[in-house]
Amino acid sequence: MFLFDAHLDLSMNAVEWNRDLTQELYSIRERESNMTDKPDRGKGVVSFPEMRKGNIGICVATQIARFVKPDSKIPGWHSQAQAWAQSQAQIAWYKAMEEAGEMTQITTLDHLNSHLAMWQNAESTANLPMGYILSLEGADSFISLKNLEIAYGYGLRAIGPAHYGPGIYAYGTDSDAPLSQKGKDLLREMDNLNMILDATHLCDTAFWEAMDIYKGPVWASHNLVRAITPHNRQFSDEMIKTLLERNAVIGMAFDAWMMIPGWVRGQSTPESTGLKIEHIIRHIDHICQLAGNADHVGIGSDLDGAYGKEQSPGDLDSIADLQTIPSLLSSRGYSVGDIEKIMWKNWVKFLNSAWA
């Protein structure tokens, strides 16, 4: 079944992790087998060949470059200018992948629908370019709103203002504060450009303020359910209901600690916890029950988002294994139509509305 994945940190993997995603997955792992600089070395689950095997014809692909102050306990760039430079290196990689025929950027409704038709009508997708919609995860790399205008010009269509910790525009996961004035100005300019606000990672206070200020389209590219996995990274039922009122789609993330309660990062393992892909169905069910339908859930895997097999479901060896989701949903009584919505149609419907 066709799959639309709404969150993949492809350029971070290529530029910062130095992974050649055009290679076979096991070649990438082998090349990293003696590397120890990051905990997921030799354990990645994403490559272009595996994405094609998984029939992932469209993804939301990110830029990410966090600015951090000297006392920060999380890694990042030491100035906004450095963060901007890193984000531009990522753009250069995306453009190189386009020139190589590996990817094609989608910025309009006509291109979205023609690309979708190409994938669905092709006898083989083995050599087709994968469509990508460009998103920015954390807006710290914008030195000013002029950078937003530049980014829109090169195809940026969605922004999550926050990531982890304190940010220039908004505070994110494991922190909490109101939106800064810069954050409010950013949202208003995004509104003027009809960009998509990604509510993922917004701290609780910033989330509620953003919902009041922002009038344009809102989605959550990779978020799960707080009622199942209690943590500020997840959405409360009240947040989910507000997103439903905004006709948002919420993408299901596959980072282990978000999927099940009690996971201790760096200690727990898929084997010790019994974590499987099927655990995501609880999160899907919860949102569908709140909505009364299957119109607001999608896949936003976040696979290889600074973690690999060590922090993924135990039965997931590569991103292609997301194709086990339809059978899991079917066994829970989901219809073929609802399964297609969750796998891709909800994201496409959202974009048809947002970009109309």
XYZ file of C-alpha atoms in Angstrom:
356
model
C 0.000 0.000 0.000
C 1.178 3.520 -0.782
C 2.616 5.308 2.265
C 2.999 9.015 3.052
C 5.468 9.514 5.931
C 5.097 12.983 7.445
C 8.391 13.229 9.325
C 11.851 12.062 8.299
C 15.102 13.808 9.276
C 16.782 12.830 6.021
C 19.147 15.777 5.669
C 20.298 15.513 9.288
C 21.250 11.900 8.625
C 23.037 12.819 5.412
C 24.827 16.021 6.442
C 25.390 15.663 10.195
C 25.497 11.849 10.525
C 27.368 11.598 7.178
C 25.179 8.804 5.834
C 24.854 8.173 2.095
C 21.159 7.351 2.006
C 21.314 6.304 -1.633
C 23.157 3.124 -0.543
C 21.652 -0.146 0.646
C 20.804 -0.044 4.346
C 23.152 -2.860 5.306
C 26.047 -1.145 3.526
C 25.398 1.976 5.588
C 25.357 -0.071 8.779
C 28.552 -1.881 7.846
C 30.376 1.372 7.167
C 29.392 2.597 10.638
C 30.110 -0.658 12.452
C 33.239 0.644 14.198
C 31.936 4.152 14.906
C 30.960 5.173 18.449
C 30.277 8.911 18.218
C 26.485 8.425 18.269
C 24.388 5.724 19.963
C 22.650 4.688 16.735
C 25.787 4.004 14.709
C 25.384 0.837 12.677
C 21.708 0.650 13.669
C 19.979 2.972 11.205
C 16.725 1.870 9.619
C 16.325 4.378 6.757
C 17.770 4.439 3.239
C 16.292 5.373 -0.109
C 16.166 1.742 -1.314
C 14.279 0.748 1.853
C 11.887 3.676 1.457
C 11.085 2.495 -2.040
C 10.614 -1.079 -0.787
C 8.148 0.340 1.720
C 6.316 2.170 -1.090
C 6.978 5.515 0.611
C 6.400 7.739 -2.384
C 5.943 10.997 -0.447
C 7.477 12.217 2.775
C 7.766 15.390 4.769
C 11.521 15.898 4.952
C 13.043 18.217 7.502
C 15.696 20.773 8.077
C 16.853 20.918 11.683
C 19.516 23.078 13.377
C 19.046 24.074 17.006
C 20.661 27.134 18.623
C 21.757 26.623 22.244
C 23.069 28.960 24.924
C 26.324 28.206 26.806
C 24.544 26.588 29.770
C 22.466 24.230 27.598
C 22.444 20.533 28.481
C 21.312 19.596 24.976
C 23.518 19.809 21.864
C 23.150 22.485 19.230
C 24.835 25.313 17.363
C 26.416 28.180 19.258
C 24.892 30.988 17.199
C 21.835 31.449 15.033
C 24.136 32.192 12.100
C 25.790 28.797 12.522
C 22.384 27.137 12.770
C 21.299 28.902 9.576
C 24.468 27.747 7.814
C 23.777 24.154 8.871
C 20.226 24.372 7.556
C 21.576 25.661 4.227
C 23.972 22.725 3.974
C 20.919 20.511 4.350
C 19.160 22.369 1.529
C 22.221 21.856 -0.675
C 21.950 18.108 -0.040
C 18.248 18.019 -0.944
C 19.010 19.860 -4.181
C 21.808 17.397 -4.951
C 19.358 14.528 -4.443
C 16.937 16.205 -6.838
C 19.673 16.563 -9.465
C 20.510 12.871 -9.005
C 16.868 11.908 -9.619
C 16.471 10.475 -6.127
C 13.952 13.057 -4.881
C 11.596 15.718 -6.192
C 10.357 18.653 -4.138
C 6.602 19.164 -3.870
C 5.419 22.724 -3.255
C 2.077 22.921 -5.071
C -1.161 20.991 -5.245
C -0.715 20.189 -8.936
C 2.711 18.670 -8.303
C 1.413 16.721 -5.301
C -1.375 15.110 -7.280
C 0.695 14.457 -10.410
C 3.445 12.849 -8.318
C 0.919 10.694 -6.501
C -0.580 9.570 -9.815
C 2.882 8.718 -11.168
C 3.612 6.445 -8.218
C 0.212 4.795 -8.233
C 0.236 4.116 -11.989
C 3.855 2.980 -12.349
C 4.550 -0.671 -13.133
C 7.640 -0.384 -10.927
C 8.564 2.286 -8.392
C 12.167 1.070 -8.046
C 13.624 4.039 -9.903
C 11.036 6.714 -9.255
C 11.999 9.887 -7.401
C 10.482 10.179 -3.942
C 8.440 13.309 -3.424
C 9.287 15.468 -0.439
C 7.610 18.421 1.236
C 10.148 20.554 3.060
C 9.588 21.276 6.755
C 11.681 22.998 9.420
C 11.873 21.389 12.864
C 12.614 24.194 15.303
C 12.863 27.738 13.937
C 16.030 28.809 15.779
C 17.990 29.002 12.509
C 15.899 31.997 11.402
C 18.011 35.005 12.357
C 15.085 37.230 11.384
C 11.855 37.024 9.396
C 13.928 37.722 6.282
C 15.185 34.141 6.619
C 11.570 32.944 6.571
C 11.034 34.719 3.245
C 14.223 33.176 1.846
C 13.177 29.733 3.057
C 9.711 30.027 1.579
C 11.396 30.914 -1.702
C 13.367 27.669 -1.761
C 10.269 25.634 -0.975
C 9.793 25.510 2.798
C 6.103 24.836 3.416
C 5.785 23.775 7.091
C 7.418 24.918 10.323
C 7.471 23.577 13.859
C 8.632 26.632 15.855
C 10.059 24.556 18.728
C 12.161 21.438 19.239
C 13.673 20.403 22.598
C 14.209 22.907 25.390
C 14.218 26.715 25.218
C 14.014 28.227 21.751
C 14.230 31.667 20.204
C 10.650 31.548 18.955
C 9.032 28.970 21.232
C 9.922 26.584 24.031
C 9.635 22.891 23.274
C 9.781 19.462 24.866
C 10.870 19.334 28.546
C 10.467 23.098 28.997
C 7.599 25.544 29.269
C 7.135 29.272 28.624
C 4.844 31.573 26.655
C 5.624 32.366 23.040
C 8.186 35.113 22.644
C 7.257 38.222 20.665
C 9.470 36.841 17.902
C 7.418 33.653 18.035
C 4.159 35.539 17.681
C 5.564 37.555 14.776
C 6.762 34.336 13.125
C 3.303 32.770 13.356
C 1.656 35.842 11.844
C 4.085 35.914 8.925
C 3.630 32.171 8.383
C -0.096 32.854 8.292
C 0.422 35.500 5.602
C 2.333 32.929 3.527
C -0.301 30.210 4.133
C 2.319 27.892 5.590
C 1.550 24.836 7.711
C 2.115 25.133 11.456
C 3.532 21.904 12.869
C 2.344 21.716 16.482
C 4.820 18.918 17.274
C 7.236 19.694 20.141
C 5.464 22.885 21.261
C 5.428 23.105 25.053
C 1.954 23.214 26.595
C 1.814 26.989 27.111
C 3.101 27.727 23.610
C 0.698 25.176 22.102
C -2.364 26.893 23.501
C -1.113 30.345 22.540
C -0.304 29.172 19.015
C -3.786 27.708 18.602
C -5.245 31.116 19.491
C -2.915 33.152 17.269
C -2.512 30.972 14.200
C -5.416 30.930 11.760
C -3.892 28.811 8.987
C -3.524 25.037 8.522
C -2.156 23.030 11.460
C -0.825 19.486 11.590
C 1.271 17.467 14.025
C 3.849 15.575 11.995
C 5.033 13.167 14.708
C 3.239 13.034 18.038
C 1.606 10.421 20.257
C -0.917 10.241 23.098
C -0.254 11.471 26.645
C -3.033 9.312 28.108
C -1.048 6.230 27.024
C 2.522 7.491 27.523
C 2.473 10.249 30.150
C 4.992 12.928 29.192
C 4.900 16.536 28.040
C 6.184 15.397 24.613
C 2.790 13.786 23.961
C -0.585 15.441 23.391
C -3.226 15.497 26.102
C -6.785 14.631 25.119
C -7.664 18.333 25.327
C -4.888 19.135 22.858
C -5.988 16.357 20.528
C -9.592 17.587 20.592
C -8.429 21.097 19.700
C -6.401 19.720 16.796
C -9.447 17.769 15.633
C -11.431 20.999 15.622
C -8.710 22.485 13.397
C -9.016 19.523 10.971
C -5.441 18.550 11.749
C -3.767 15.217 11.056
C -1.520 13.703 13.736
C 1.377 11.529 12.572
C 2.304 8.432 14.556
C 5.953 8.450 15.716
C 7.968 5.272 16.281
C 10.497 6.444 18.862
C 10.308 3.734 21.542
C 10.097 5.957 24.618
C 7.072 7.692 23.135
C 5.242 4.475 22.286
C 5.076 2.783 25.681
C 5.303 4.010 29.289
C 8.321 3.162 31.404
C 10.971 3.184 28.686
C 14.287 4.469 30.054
C 16.429 5.896 27.286
C 19.867 4.323 27.230
C 18.755 1.403 29.418
C 15.563 -0.117 28.036
C 15.715 -2.213 24.886
C 13.092 -3.498 22.460
C 13.857 -6.999 23.790
C 13.529 -6.107 27.485
C 10.236 -4.263 26.973
C 8.672 -6.391 24.260
C 8.039 -3.285 22.169
C 6.496 -4.106 18.791
C 5.054 -2.121 15.904
C 1.593 -3.192 17.087
C 1.921 -0.891 20.123
C 1.302 2.075 17.812
C -2.241 0.825 17.228
C -3.236 1.866 20.766
C -2.305 5.452 19.948
C -4.154 5.297 16.627
C -7.230 3.817 18.333
C -7.221 6.494 21.022
C -7.262 9.365 18.536
C -9.841 7.661 16.320
C -12.112 7.130 19.325
C -11.829 10.803 20.300
C -12.567 11.836 16.718
C -15.276 9.278 16.054
C -13.567 8.455 12.761
C -10.195 7.658 11.162
C -9.821 11.027 9.432
C -7.139 12.580 11.641
C -4.356 9.998 11.987
C -1.385 9.429 9.706
C 2.165 8.105 9.805
C 4.998 10.453 10.791
C 7.536 7.862 11.750
C 10.541 10.001 12.815
C 12.639 6.901 12.179
C 16.376 7.619 12.381
C 15.549 10.853 14.170
C 18.811 10.538 16.182
C 18.030 6.929 17.081
C 17.989 3.570 15.293
C 17.139 -0.064 16.022
C 18.182 0.361 19.656
C 15.182 2.642 20.202
C 12.670 1.298 17.663
C 10.079 -1.502 17.846
C 11.789 -4.871 18.020
C 10.090 -6.158 14.863
C 11.176 -3.154 12.792
C 14.422 -3.799 10.925
C 13.925 -1.083 8.326
C 11.475 1.642 7.436
C 9.959 -0.759 4.893
C 8.453 -2.679 7.839
C 5.915 0.115 8.277
C 4.034 -1.866 5.657
C 2.981 -4.281 8.406
C 0.657 -1.576 9.764
C -2.237 -2.297 7.355
C -2.536 -5.924 8.496
C -2.341 -4.856 12.149
C -5.138 -2.342 11.587
C -7.180 -4.880 9.659
C -6.926 -7.359 12.536
C -8.368 -4.653 14.814
C -11.390 -4.229 12.544
C -10.332 -1.220 10.505
C -11.805 -1.140 7.005
C -9.685 -0.958 3.862
C -10.883 2.615 3.366
C -9.864 3.681 6.862
C -6.497 1.960 6.540
C -5.802 3.881 3.336
C -6.710 7.100 5.132
C -4.192 6.373 7.882
C -1.437 5.259 5.518
C -1.669 8.209 3.126
C -5.043 9.654 2.230
C -5.469 11.838 5.320
C -2.223 13.705 4.596
C -3.147 14.173 0.934
C -6.647 15.376 1.852
C -5.114 17.821 4.347
C -2.793 19.264 1.709
C -5.587 19.489 -0.864
C -7.430 21.670 1.634
C -4.413 23.663 2.848
C -3.055 24.388 -0.629
C -6.359 24.835 -2.486
